Each structure stands twice: as C-alpha cells, then as structure tokens.
CSV table of C-alpha atoms and ligand atoms in Angstrom, one decimal:
chain,number,residue,atom,x,y,z
A,1,MET,CA,0.0,0.0,0.0
A,2,GLN,CA,1.3,3.5,-0.9
A,3,SER,CA,2.0,5.4,2.3
A,4,GLN,CA,3.1,8.9,3.4
A,5,THR,CA,4.0,10.5,6.7
A,6,THR,CA,3.0,14.0,8.0
A,7,GLN,CA,2.8,15.8,11.3
A,8,VAL,CA,-1.0,16.7,11.0
A,9,VAL,CA,-3.6,15.2,8.7
A,10,ILE,CA,-6.5,17.5,8.1
A,11,VAL,CA,-9.7,15.9,6.9
A,12,GLY,CA,-11.8,18.4,4.9
A,13,GLY,CA,-10.6,21.1,2.5
A,14,GLY,CA,-13.3,23.7,3.4
A,15,PRO,CA,-12.4,27.0,5.1
A,16,SER,CA,-11.5,25.5,8.5
A,17,GLY,CA,-9.2,22.9,7.1
A,18,LEU,CA,-7.5,25.2,4.6
A,19,LEU,CA,-7.0,28.0,7.1
A,20,LEU,CA,-5.4,25.6,9.7
A,21,SER,CA,-3.2,24.0,7.1
A,22,GLN,CA,-2.0,27.4,5.9
A,23,LEU,CA,-1.3,28.7,9.4
A,24,LEU,CA,0.6,25.5,10.4
A,25,HIS,CA,2.7,25.5,7.2
A,26,ARG,CA,3.8,29.1,7.8
A,27,ALA,CA,4.9,28.0,11.3
A,28,GLY,CA,7.0,25.2,9.7
A,29,ILE,CA,4.5,22.4,10.6
A,30,ASP,CA,3.8,19.9,7.9
A,31,THR,CA,0.2,18.9,7.0
A,32,ILE,CA,-1.8,17.0,4.4
A,33,VAL,CA,-5.4,18.0,3.6
A,34,LEU,CA,-7.8,15.2,2.4
A,35,GLU,CA,-10.9,16.5,0.6
A,36,ARG,CA,-13.7,14.3,-0.6
A,37,GLN,CA,-14.8,16.6,-3.4
A,38,THR,CA,-13.1,18.3,-6.4
A,39,ARG,CA,-11.8,21.9,-5.9
A,40,ASP,CA,-14.4,23.3,-8.3
A,41,TYR,CA,-17.2,21.7,-6.3
A,42,VAL,CA,-15.9,23.2,-3.1
A,43,LEU,CA,-15.6,26.6,-4.8
A,44,GLY,CA,-19.1,26.3,-6.1
A,45,ARG,CA,-20.8,26.5,-2.7
A,46,ILE,CA,-22.4,29.8,-1.7
A,47,ARG,CA,-22.5,30.2,2.0
A,48,ALA,CA,-21.4,32.8,4.6
A,49,GLY,CA,-21.0,36.5,3.9
A,50,VAL,CA,-20.2,38.2,7.1
A,51,LEU,CA,-16.8,37.9,8.8
A,52,GLU,CA,-15.9,39.0,12.4
A,53,HIS,CA,-12.7,40.9,13.0
A,54,GLY,CA,-11.2,37.7,14.6
A,55,PHE,CA,-11.6,35.9,11.3
A,56,VAL,CA,-10.2,38.9,9.3
A,57,ASP,CA,-7.1,38.9,11.6
A,58,LEU,CA,-6.5,35.2,11.1
A,59,LEU,CA,-6.7,35.5,7.3
A,60,ARG,CA,-4.1,38.2,7.5
A,61,ARG,CA,-1.9,36.0,9.7
A,62,ALA,CA,-2.4,33.3,7.1
A,63,GLY,CA,-1.1,35.6,4.4
A,64,ALA,CA,-4.3,35.2,2.5
A,65,SER,CA,-6.0,38.6,3.0
A,66,ALA,CA,-4.9,40.8,0.0
A,67,ARG,CA,-8.1,40.4,-2.0
A,68,MET,CA,-10.3,40.7,1.1
A,69,ASP,CA,-8.4,43.8,2.2
A,70,ARG,CA,-9.0,45.3,-1.2
A,71,ASP,CA,-12.5,44.2,-2.1
A,72,GLY,CA,-14.2,43.4,1.3
A,73,MET,CA,-16.7,45.9,2.6
A,74,VAL,CA,-16.5,47.1,6.1
A,75,HIS,CA,-20.0,47.4,7.6
A,76,HIS,CA,-20.6,49.7,10.6
A,77,GLY,CA,-24.2,48.5,11.2
A,78,PHE,CA,-27.2,46.6,9.9
A,79,HIS,CA,-31.0,47.1,9.8
A,80,ILE,CA,-33.9,45.2,11.3
A,81,ALA,CA,-37.2,45.7,9.4
A,82,HIS,CA,-40.4,45.2,11.5
A,83,GLN,CA,-43.9,46.6,11.5
A,84,GLY,CA,-43.2,48.2,8.1
A,85,ARG,CA,-40.2,50.3,9.2
A,86,LEU,CA,-36.4,50.0,9.4
A,87,ASP,CA,-34.5,50.3,12.6
A,88,ARG,CA,-30.7,50.4,12.6
A,89,ILE,CA,-28.2,48.6,14.9
A,90,ASP,CA,-25.2,50.8,15.1
A,91,LEU,CA,-22.4,48.2,15.5
A,92,ALA,CA,-19.5,50.6,15.7
A,93,GLY,CA,-21.4,52.9,18.1
A,94,SER,CA,-22.7,50.1,20.3
A,95,ALA,CA,-19.6,47.8,20.3
A,96,LYS,CA,-16.7,50.2,20.9
A,97,GLY,CA,-15.9,50.9,17.3
A,98,GLN,CA,-16.0,47.3,16.2
A,99,THR,CA,-17.3,46.5,12.7
A,100,VAL,CA,-17.8,43.4,10.5
A,101,MET,CA,-16.4,42.6,7.0
A,102,VAL,CA,-18.8,41.6,4.2
A,103,TYR,CA,-16.8,39.2,2.0
A,104,GLY,CA,-18.1,35.9,0.8
A,105,GLN,CA,-17.0,32.5,2.1
A,106,THR,CA,-16.5,31.4,-1.6
A,107,GLU,CA,-13.9,34.1,-2.0
A,108,VAL,CA,-12.2,33.3,1.3
A,109,THR,CA,-12.0,29.6,0.2
A,110,ARG,CA,-10.6,30.6,-3.2
A,111,ASP,CA,-8.0,32.9,-1.5
A,112,LEU,CA,-6.9,30.1,0.9
A,113,TYR,CA,-6.6,27.6,-2.0
A,114,GLU,CA,-4.3,30.1,-3.8
A,115,ALA,CA,-2.2,30.7,-0.7
A,116,ARG,CA,-1.8,26.9,-0.3
A,117,ASP,CA,-0.8,26.6,-4.0
A,118,ALA,CA,1.8,29.4,-3.5
A,119,MET,CA,3.4,27.5,-0.6
A,120,ARG,CA,3.0,24.1,-2.5
A,121,GLY,CA,0.7,22.8,0.3
A,122,GLN,CA,-0.5,19.3,-0.2
A,123,ILE,CA,-4.2,19.0,-0.7
A,124,ILE,CA,-5.5,15.7,-2.0
A,125,HIS,CA,-8.9,16.1,-3.7
A,126,GLU,CA,-11.4,13.3,-4.4
A,127,ALA,CA,-10.1,11.3,-1.5
A,128,ALA,CA,-12.8,8.6,-1.0
A,129,ASN,CA,-13.7,6.5,2.0
A,130,VAL,CA,-11.4,8.4,4.4
A,131,ALA,CA,-11.1,6.3,7.6
A,132,LEU,CA,-9.3,7.2,10.9
A,133,HIS,CA,-7.4,4.4,12.8
A,134,ASP,CA,-5.8,3.9,16.2
A,135,LEU,CA,-6.9,7.3,17.5
A,136,THR,CA,-6.0,6.5,21.1
A,137,THR,CA,-2.5,5.3,20.4
A,138,VAL,CA,0.7,7.4,19.7
A,139,ARG,CA,0.7,6.1,16.1
A,140,PRO,CA,-2.6,7.0,14.6
A,141,TYR,CA,-3.1,6.8,10.8
A,142,VAL,CA,-5.6,7.6,8.1
A,143,THR,CA,-6.5,5.6,5.0
A,144,TYR,CA,-8.3,6.8,1.9
A,145,GLU,CA,-9.0,5.6,-1.6
A,146,GLN,CA,-8.0,7.2,-4.8
A,147,GLN,CA,-8.2,5.8,-8.3
A,148,GLY,CA,-9.2,2.5,-6.9
A,149,GLU,CA,-6.2,2.2,-4.6
A,150,THR,CA,-6.1,2.4,-0.8
A,151,ARG,CA,-3.5,4.8,0.5
A,152,ARG,CA,-2.2,5.4,4.1
A,153,ILE,CA,-0.9,8.4,5.9
A,154,ASP,CA,0.9,8.0,9.3
A,155,THR,CA,0.7,11.0,11.5
A,156,LYS,CA,0.8,12.4,15.0
A,157,PHE,CA,-2.5,14.3,15.0
A,158,ILE,CA,-5.7,14.3,13.0
A,159,VAL,CA,-8.0,17.3,12.6
A,160,GLY,CA,-11.6,16.6,11.7
A,161,ALA,CA,-12.6,19.7,9.7
A,162,ASP,CA,-15.0,17.8,7.4
A,163,GLY,CA,-18.2,19.6,8.1
A,164,PHE,CA,-21.5,18.3,9.6
A,165,HIS,CA,-21.7,15.2,7.4
A,166,GLY,CA,-18.1,14.2,7.6
A,167,VAL,CA,-16.5,11.0,8.9
A,168,SER,CA,-14.5,12.5,11.8
A,169,ARG,CA,-17.2,13.1,14.4
A,170,LYS,CA,-18.6,9.6,13.6
A,171,SER,CA,-15.2,8.1,14.4
A,172,ILE,CA,-15.6,9.0,18.1
A,173,PRO,CA,-17.3,6.2,20.1
A,174,SER,CA,-20.9,6.9,21.0
A,175,ASP,CA,-20.2,6.3,24.7
A,176,VAL,CA,-17.7,9.2,24.6
A,177,LEU,CA,-19.5,11.7,22.4
A,178,ARG,CA,-22.4,13.8,23.7
A,179,GLU,CA,-24.6,15.5,21.0
A,180,TYR,CA,-27.0,18.4,21.7
A,181,GLU,CA,-29.4,19.2,18.9
A,182,LYS,CA,-32.3,21.5,18.1
A,183,VAL,CA,-33.9,21.4,14.6
A,184,TYR,CA,-36.1,24.3,13.5
A,185,PRO,CA,-39.3,23.8,11.7
A,186,PHE,CA,-38.3,25.9,8.6
A,187,GLY,CA,-35.4,26.5,6.2
A,188,TRP,CA,-33.9,29.4,4.3
A,189,LEU,CA,-34.3,29.7,0.6
A,190,GLY,CA,-31.3,31.6,-0.7
A,191,VAL,CA,-30.9,33.4,-4.1
A,192,LEU,CA,-27.7,34.9,-5.5
A,193,SER,CA,-28.3,37.5,-8.3
A,194,GLN,CA,-26.2,39.9,-10.4
A,195,THR,CA,-28.1,42.9,-9.1
A,196,SER,CA,-27.2,45.9,-6.9
A,197,PRO,CA,-27.9,45.3,-3.2
A,198,ALA,CA,-31.2,46.5,-1.6
A,199,ALA,CA,-29.4,48.8,0.7
A,200,ASP,CA,-25.8,49.8,1.8
A,201,GLU,CA,-26.1,47.6,4.8
A,202,LEU,CA,-27.8,44.2,5.5
A,203,ILE,CA,-31.5,44.1,6.3
A,204,TYR,CA,-32.9,41.4,8.6
A,205,ALA,CA,-36.7,41.4,8.3
A,206,ARG,CA,-39.3,40.1,10.7
A,207,HIS,CA,-42.7,39.7,9.0
A,208,ASP,CA,-46.0,37.9,9.6
A,209,ARG,CA,-45.3,35.9,6.4
A,210,GLY,CA,-41.9,34.9,7.7
A,211,PHE,CA,-38.3,36.0,8.0
A,212,ALA,CA,-36.3,37.6,5.1
A,213,LEU,CA,-32.7,38.8,4.7
A,214,CYS,CA,-31.1,41.2,2.2
A,215,SER,CA,-27.4,40.6,2.0
A,216,MET,CA,-24.7,41.2,-0.6
A,217,ARG,CA,-21.3,40.0,-1.9
A,218,ASN,CA,-20.2,43.2,-3.7
A,219,PRO,CA,-21.8,46.3,-5.2
A,220,GLN,CA,-23.1,44.2,-8.2
A,221,LEU,CA,-23.9,40.9,-6.5
A,222,SER,CA,-26.7,40.4,-4.0
A,223,ARG,CA,-27.7,37.5,-1.7
A,224,TYR,CA,-31.2,37.2,-0.4
A,225,TYR,CA,-33.0,34.7,1.8
A,226,ILE,CA,-36.6,34.0,2.8
A,227,GLN,CA,-37.9,31.6,5.4
A,228,VAL,CA,-39.7,28.7,3.8
A,229,PRO,CA,-41.4,25.5,5.2
A,230,LEU,CA,-39.2,22.4,5.3
A,231,THR,CA,-41.5,20.7,2.8
A,232,ASP,CA,-40.7,23.3,0.1
A,233,ARG,CA,-38.3,22.3,-2.7
A,234,VAL,CA,-36.1,24.6,-4.8
A,235,GLU,CA,-38.0,23.6,-7.9
A,236,ASP,CA,-41.2,24.9,-6.3
A,237,TRP,CA,-39.8,28.5,-6.4
A,238,SER,CA,-39.5,30.3,-9.7
A,239,ASP,CA,-37.4,33.4,-9.7
A,240,ALA,CA,-40.6,35.5,-10.1
A,241,ALA,CA,-42.2,33.8,-7.1
A,242,PHE,CA,-39.1,34.4,-5.0
A,243,TRP,CA,-38.9,38.1,-5.7
A,244,GLU,CA,-42.6,38.6,-5.2
A,245,GLU,CA,-42.5,36.9,-1.8
A,246,LEU,CA,-39.3,38.7,-0.7
A,247,LYS,CA,-40.9,42.1,-1.6
A,248,ARG,CA,-44.0,41.3,0.5
A,249,ARG,CA,-41.8,40.8,3.6
A,250,LEU,CA,-39.9,44.1,3.2
A,251,PRO,CA,-41.0,47.6,4.1
A,252,ASP,CA,-42.7,49.3,1.0
A,253,ASP,CA,-39.9,51.7,0.2
A,254,VAL,CA,-37.3,49.0,0.2
A,255,ALA,CA,-39.5,46.7,-1.9
A,256,ARG,CA,-40.2,49.5,-4.4
A,257,GLY,CA,-36.4,50.1,-4.9
A,258,LEU,CA,-35.4,46.4,-5.1
A,259,GLN,CA,-33.6,45.5,-8.3
A,260,THR,CA,-34.5,42.0,-9.4
A,261,GLY,CA,-32.9,39.7,-12.0
A,262,PRO,CA,-32.3,36.1,-12.8
A,263,SER,CA,-30.9,33.9,-10.0
A,264,ILE,CA,-27.3,32.6,-10.4
A,265,GLU,CA,-27.8,30.2,-7.5
A,266,LYS,CA,-30.8,29.0,-5.6
A,267,SER,CA,-30.8,26.6,-2.7
A,268,ILE,CA,-32.6,25.7,0.5
A,269,ALA,CA,-30.7,25.2,3.8
A,270,PRO,CA,-32.3,23.7,6.9
A,271,LEU,CA,-31.8,25.4,10.2
A,272,ARG,CA,-30.2,23.6,13.1
A,273,SER,CA,-28.5,24.2,16.5
A,274,PHE,CA,-26.0,21.4,17.2
A,275,VAL,CA,-23.0,20.8,19.5
A,276,ALA,CA,-20.8,17.7,19.9
A,277,GLU,CA,-18.7,17.4,23.1
A,278,PRO,CA,-15.9,16.8,23.7
A,279,MET,CA,-14.1,18.1,20.6
A,280,ARG,CA,-11.1,15.9,21.3
A,281,TYR,CA,-10.7,12.1,21.2
A,282,GLY,CA,-7.1,10.9,21.6
A,283,ALA,CA,-5.2,12.2,18.6
A,284,LEU,CA,-8.4,13.5,16.9
A,285,PHE,CA,-9.5,17.2,17.2
A,286,LEU,CA,-12.8,18.3,15.7
A,287,ALA,CA,-13.1,21.9,14.3
A,288,GLY,CA,-15.8,24.0,12.6
A,289,ASP,CA,-19.1,22.5,11.3
A,290,ALA,CA,-17.8,18.9,12.2
A,291,ALA,CA,-18.4,19.8,15.8
A,292,HIS,CA,-21.2,22.4,15.8
A,293,ILE,CA,-23.9,24.0,13.7
A,294,VAL,CA,-25.7,27.3,14.3
A,295,PRO,CA,-28.8,28.6,12.5
A,296,PRO,CA,-27.4,31.3,10.1
A,297,THR,CA,-29.4,34.2,11.6
A,298,GLY,CA,-26.5,35.5,13.6
A,299,ALA,CA,-23.9,35.0,10.8
A,300,LYS,CA,-21.8,32.9,13.2
A,301,GLY,CA,-21.0,29.5,11.6
A,302,LEU,CA,-17.9,30.3,9.7
A,303,ASN,CA,-16.8,32.7,12.4
A,304,LEU,CA,-17.0,29.9,15.0
A,305,ALA,CA,-14.9,27.7,12.7
A,306,ALA,CA,-12.3,30.5,12.8
A,307,SER,CA,-12.1,30.7,16.6
A,308,ASP,CA,-11.7,26.8,16.7
A,309,ILE,CA,-8.8,27.1,14.3
A,310,HIS,CA,-7.3,29.9,16.4
A,311,TYR,CA,-7.3,27.7,19.6
A,312,LEU,CA,-6.2,24.6,17.7
A,313,TYR,CA,-3.3,26.5,16.0
A,314,ASP,CA,-2.2,27.7,19.4
A,315,GLY,CA,-2.2,24.2,20.7
A,316,LEU,CA,-0.6,22.5,17.8
A,317,SER,CA,2.1,25.1,17.4
A,318,ASP,CA,2.9,25.0,21.1
A,319,HIS,CA,3.2,21.2,20.9
A,320,PHE,CA,5.5,21.1,17.8
A,321,LEU,CA,7.5,24.3,18.4
A,322,ARG,CA,7.8,24.4,22.2
A,323,GLY,CA,7.0,20.9,23.4
A,324,ASP,CA,4.2,22.4,25.6
A,325,ASP,CA,0.8,20.7,25.6
A,326,THR,CA,-1.1,23.0,27.9
A,327,ALA,CA,-3.1,24.7,25.1
A,328,LEU,CA,-3.7,21.5,23.2
A,329,ASP,CA,-5.1,19.8,26.3
A,330,SER,CA,-7.5,22.7,27.0
A,331,TYR,CA,-8.6,23.0,23.3
A,332,SER,CA,-12.0,21.4,23.7
A,333,GLU,CA,-12.9,23.4,26.9
A,334,ARG,CA,-11.7,26.8,25.5
A,335,ALA,CA,-13.5,26.3,22.1
A,336,LEU,CA,-16.7,25.0,23.7
A,337,ALA,CA,-17.0,28.0,26.0
A,338,ARG,CA,-17.1,30.4,23.0
A,339,ILE,CA,-19.3,28.0,20.9
A,340,TRP,CA,-22.1,27.8,23.5
A,341,LYS,CA,-22.3,31.6,23.7
A,342,ALA,CA,-22.6,31.8,19.9
A,343,GLU,CA,-25.2,29.0,20.0
A,344,ARG,CA,-27.2,31.1,22.4
A,345,PHE,CA,-27.0,34.2,20.4
A,346,SER,CA,-27.9,32.5,17.1
A,347,TRP,CA,-30.9,30.8,18.7
A,348,TRP,CA,-32.0,34.1,20.3
A,349,MET,CA,-31.8,36.0,17.0
A,350,THR,CA,-33.6,33.1,15.2
A,351,ASN,CA,-36.4,33.3,17.8
A,352,LEU,CA,-36.6,37.1,17.5
A,353,LEU,CA,-37.1,37.2,13.8
A,354,HIS,CA,-38.8,34.0,12.5
A,355,ARG,CA,-42.4,33.0,12.4
A,356,PHE,CA,-42.7,29.6,14.0
A,357,PRO,CA,-45.7,27.5,12.7
A,358,ASP,CA,-47.1,26.9,16.2
A,359,MET,CA,-46.9,30.5,17.6
A,360,SER,CA,-49.8,31.5,19.8
A,361,PRO,CA,-51.0,35.1,20.1
A,362,ALA,CA,-49.0,35.3,23.4
A,363,ASP,CA,-45.8,34.1,21.6
A,364,LEU,CA,-46.3,36.8,19.0
A,365,ARG,CA,-46.8,39.5,21.5
A,366,LEU,CA,-43.7,38.4,23.4
A,367,GLN,CA,-41.7,38.4,20.2
A,368,GLN,CA,-42.9,41.9,19.5
A,369,ALA,CA,-42.0,43.0,23.0
A,370,ASP,CA,-38.5,41.5,22.6
A,371,LEU,CA,-38.0,43.8,19.5
A,372,ASP,CA,-39.6,46.8,21.2
A,373,TYR,CA,-37.2,46.4,24.1
A,374,LEU,CA,-34.3,46.1,21.8
A,375,PHE,CA,-35.0,49.4,20.1
A,376,SER,CA,-35.8,51.2,23.4
A,377,SER,CA,-32.7,50.1,25.3
A,378,ASP,CA,-29.0,51.1,24.6
A,379,ALA,CA,-28.0,48.1,26.8
A,380,ALA,CA,-30.0,45.6,24.6
A,381,GLN,CA,-28.5,47.1,21.4
A,382,ALA,CA,-25.0,46.9,22.9
A,383,SER,CA,-25.5,43.3,23.8
A,384,LEU,CA,-26.7,42.4,20.3
A,385,ALA,CA,-23.8,44.4,18.7
A,386,GLU,CA,-21.2,42.8,21.0
A,387,ASN,CA,-22.3,39.4,19.9
A,388,TYR,CA,-22.7,40.2,16.3
A,389,VAL,CA,-19.2,41.6,15.9
A,390,GLY,CA,-17.9,38.6,17.7
A,391,LEU,CA,-17.1,37.8,21.3
A,392,PRO,CA,-13.4,37.9,22.1
A,393,TYR,CA,-11.2,34.7,21.5
B,1,RFL,P1,-17.4,22.9,5.4
B,1,RFL,O1,-17.4,24.2,4.7
B,1,RFL,O2,-18.6,22.1,5.4
B,1,RFL,O3,-16.2,22.1,4.8
B,1,RFL,C1,-16.0,20.7,5.1
B,1,RFL,C2,-15.2,20.1,4.0
B,1,RFL,O4,-15.0,18.7,4.3
B,1,RFL,C3,-15.3,17.9,3.1
B,1,RFL,N1,-15.7,16.6,3.6
B,1,RFL,C4,-14.8,15.5,3.5
B,1,RFL,N2,-13.5,15.4,3.1
B,1,RFL,C5,-12.9,14.2,3.2
B,1,RFL,N3,-13.6,13.1,3.7
B,1,RFL,C6,-14.8,13.1,4.1
B,1,RFL,N4,-15.5,12.1,4.6
B,1,RFL,C7,-15.5,14.4,4.1
B,1,RFL,N5,-16.7,14.8,4.4
B,1,RFL,C8,-16.8,16.1,4.1
B,1,RFL,C9,-16.5,18.7,2.5
B,1,RFL,O5,-16.5,18.3,1.1
B,1,RFL,C10,-16.1,20.1,2.7
B,1,RFL,O6,-15.3,20.6,1.6
B,1,RFL,O7,-17.0,23.1,7.0
B,1,RFL,P2,-16.0,24.2,7.7
B,1,RFL,O8,-14.7,24.2,6.9
B,1,RFL,O9,-16.0,23.8,9.1
B,1,RFL,O10,-16.7,25.6,7.5
B,1,RFL,C11,-17.9,25.9,8.1
B,1,RFL,C12,-18.7,26.9,7.2
B,1,RFL,O11,-18.8,26.4,5.9
B,1,RFL,C13,-20.1,27.2,7.8
B,1,RFL,O12,-20.1,27.3,9.2
B,1,RFL,C14,-20.8,28.5,7.3
B,1,RFL,O13,-21.0,28.4,5.9
B,1,RFL,C15,-22.1,28.8,8.0
B,1,RFL,N6,-22.8,29.9,7.4
B,1,RFL,C16,-22.4,31.2,7.8
B,1,RFL,N7,-21.4,31.4,8.7
B,1,RFL,C17,-21.0,32.7,9.0
B,1,RFL,O14,-20.0,32.8,9.8
B,1,RFL,N8,-21.6,33.8,8.5
B,1,RFL,C18,-22.6,33.7,7.6
B,1,RFL,O15,-23.1,34.7,7.1
B,1,RFL,C19,-23.1,32.4,7.3
B,1,RFL,N9,-24.1,32.2,6.4
B,1,RFL,C20,-23.8,29.8,6.5
B,1,RFL,C21,-24.5,31.0,6.0
B,1,RFL,C22,-24.2,28.5,6.0
B,1,RFL,C23,-25.3,28.4,5.1
B,1,RFL,N10,-25.6,27.1,4.7
B,1,RFL,C24,-25.8,26.8,3.3
B,1,RFL,C25,-25.5,26.0,5.6
B,1,RFL,C26,-25.5,30.9,5.1
B,1,RFL,C27,-25.9,29.6,4.7
B,1,RFL,C28,-27.1,29.5,3.7
B,2,PHB,C1,-25.0,35.9,3.7
B,2,PHB,O1,-24.7,37.0,3.2
B,2,PHB,O2,-25.0,34.8,3.1
B,2,PHB,C2,-25.5,36.0,5.1
B,2,PHB,C3,-25.4,37.2,5.8
B,2,PHB,C4,-25.8,37.3,7.1
B,2,PHB,C5,-26.4,36.1,7.7
B,2,PHB,C6,-26.5,34.9,7.1
B,2,PHB,C7,-26.0,34.9,5.7
B,2,PHB,O3,-26.8,36.2,9.0
C-alpha cells in the first residue's frame, strides 16, 4: 500500500481545514489535507457572507487577505425591518468601534486555495472513504481511496474539519461523544443575483409571512434569503415567485427600490443548532461544522470555525515548536466556552425574527416585546452588537 507521513492530517478542505493548514505551514509544521470533493465543487458552494474581525485577523496572519483587504466591505451597522419600518443597529457605536467585514466564504476559500498553492501545500482532492485508525495510540493513521487504490498516511494528530456530514465526528465512540441538537421547523431559501444590493447595509426582516434577509457579496452581487417551510423544494420556487415573496416581507420603500434579476444560484438550507462534546478524542480534534452548527441568523457558523482554528493552531504550534501541551489539552474546553455563547446568540436571533408554525397570540406579543425592548434600550442594542461583531477569543 502506498504510504506517506506528515505531522498533522486535516480531513476536509473547506475554510476550516485550509486555514489551519496554511497557518501551520507558515509556522513550519507539515500537513496533508484530504478533501472528498473536487476543488471546483468546493468553490461552487455559496455560504457565509459576514466575517468577524477575529476571522479577518486570522486570514491576515495566514497571508491570504490581500483580496479581502482590497474588495471586502467594512460594515458599521445593519437594519432590522419590522412593522413596516427599518430600525438600525449601530455596531460601531454600540460595540466600541468594532465592525464586520462583508466578503463571501466562496472568495475566502478561493484565497486560501491560492495561498496553499503558492506554498505548495499538499491538498488531496477526491479522497474517497477516508477512515481514521488507532486514535487512542501514539501512532494514529488515516486511510483513503484514490483511483481504486487504498493509501495510508501516518501522523501524530488528525484534525476533523470535514463539516457536519463528515467522517471524523462519527469516528468517536458513542459512549464518549455527547450530542446536543435543536432542529427548527423551517429552512432558508437563498438566491444569488447579479443585481445591486437592496441597501448599503444588511436588512434582517421580521414579517408575519416569515423572515427575510437582504445581504450582498459586492456592489453588483446580492444575496437574499426567505424563510420557507421544510417541505418546500427549490423547484417549487420560480425566480418571479421568490422576488414577489421577498418584496412582500420588506418595508414598502425597500421593496419598491429592489432590483430583481435572474438567479445565479438558488438553494434551501435547513436550520439547526448542534454541538458535539468533547471536541477531542485521543489524537483527533474536531473543528468547525464537524463539531457544531448554528442557524445562520447571527452569521456565526464560519466565524466559530475560525475561533476553533485559532485555539487549535495555538495548541498544535505550542506542541510542535515548544513541546508544551497546555493549550492542546485545553482546546475542547476553550473552544466550547465560546461555541455555546454563539449558539445562544444564534438561537435568540432566530427566535426574535422568525415565524414559528405553532406560535400562539401570546408568543407573537412576546416576540414583538423583545423587538420593542431592543430598540428602546441602549444596553440591549449593545448586547446584540457585542455578539454580532464577535465575542473575544
Ligand atoms: P465545510 O465548509 O462544510 O467544509 C468541510 C469540507 O469537508 C469535506 N468533507 C470531507 N472530506 C474528506 N472526507 C470526508 N469524509 C468528508 N466529508 C466532508 C467537504 O466536502 C467540505 O469541503 O465546513 P467548515 O470548513 O467547518 O466551514 C464551516 C462553514 O462552511 C459554515 O459554518 C458556514 O458556511 C455557515 N454559514 C455562515 N457562517 C458565518 O459565519 N456567517 C454567515 O453569514 C453564514 N451564512 C452559512 C451561512 C451557512 C449556510 N448554509 C448553506 C448551511 C448561510 C448559509 C445559507
Ligand atoms: C449571507 O450573506 O449569506 C448571510 C449574511 C448574514 C447572515 C447569514 C447569511 O446572518
């Protein structure tokens, strides 16, 4: 069997895996990334759009920020539409000058691939049937299949950055792993279109017909979402039906000014809150969506992946460069403390803005009171802003 050796095997070539591989390589630590899909497939996914400053700093440390620093859009606030009007959350004013960066996950991933190429980083695409072995020994290894052949990589540590449906979390015995999950009774239908954005800043809309979000990728590219029942399929939604429904959920003046056009991409994502504990099993460390999922309402998924990578990079570099395992041994605990706070925030923002199918008149009044309180209290706005820009690492 063909075999290789490396210091860290990273399963998953999404943003988490690529970012860690790039940071470790710059510190002189050798990695191999195993990705199930082709590069074009990974780069075809349309996902996150809002980056916290912690993520921005990490991309700079990874030497992969030139395009983001040039083309990314710094946002000082966002809007919440409710009862036919727009109220603004002043992020910079409420969160001590902090802002967020609007720059798409697709672009982040492309920039990371290019940075890996420039350093000749090893990324193996179309790696099938990845399997993790001997995780609780000092000689763990990974096998995978390529072109009909089974190959082996011997290593010291394995990082599971293979997303929610990956193999890594499933490699932890069920009597060790605890899983916490909440599934929401709706999804988000997302549309990407070559049109100018609805406004200069994002608009999150609460409406009796359901939630809507106006976001963007650049001044000519917009991203919109509407809440839909889980039973809906993408084929049920023509572009015309999507635009009509979106407009109905926005304040009149925003709807009137909305530029519509053909969709470039259209997909439905279910909403889920999920955490797996612990995030370490022997030589295996979970990071990003492999360990946790948040509903996208607070724009936290990719940003949580970045804080995991920050803690893991600390731990792995201390291990290899200084022979100190303190940070590695506390990885799961440190990462989970921040994850649960982001889970809370994402759940709260989802509850604030969505229409749940079983809401009673009392639930609706409570939801309205939550919004009224938000816009009548500087402390409530400061709390929202502090969480939205990202809690400290
Ligand atoms: P990913 O991106 O899922 O990458 C995992 C990679 O692992 C590969 N893989 C395997 N490779 C080898 N062997 C296996 N057995 C494998 N199984 C899987 C996969 O092919 C893939 O390439 O996880 P990662 O890197 O942890 O990154 C997480 C983020 O992608 C995710 O949290 C965000 O996209 C969530 N998210 C948002 N996050 C934000 O911070 N801000 C946002 O504004 C935001 N908006 C969103 C979002 C997610 C959305 N969807 C579609 C779920 C909006 C949406 C609609
Ligand atoms: C996006 O632009 O895709 C986006 C922005 C904010 C969110 C979720 C998704 O909360």
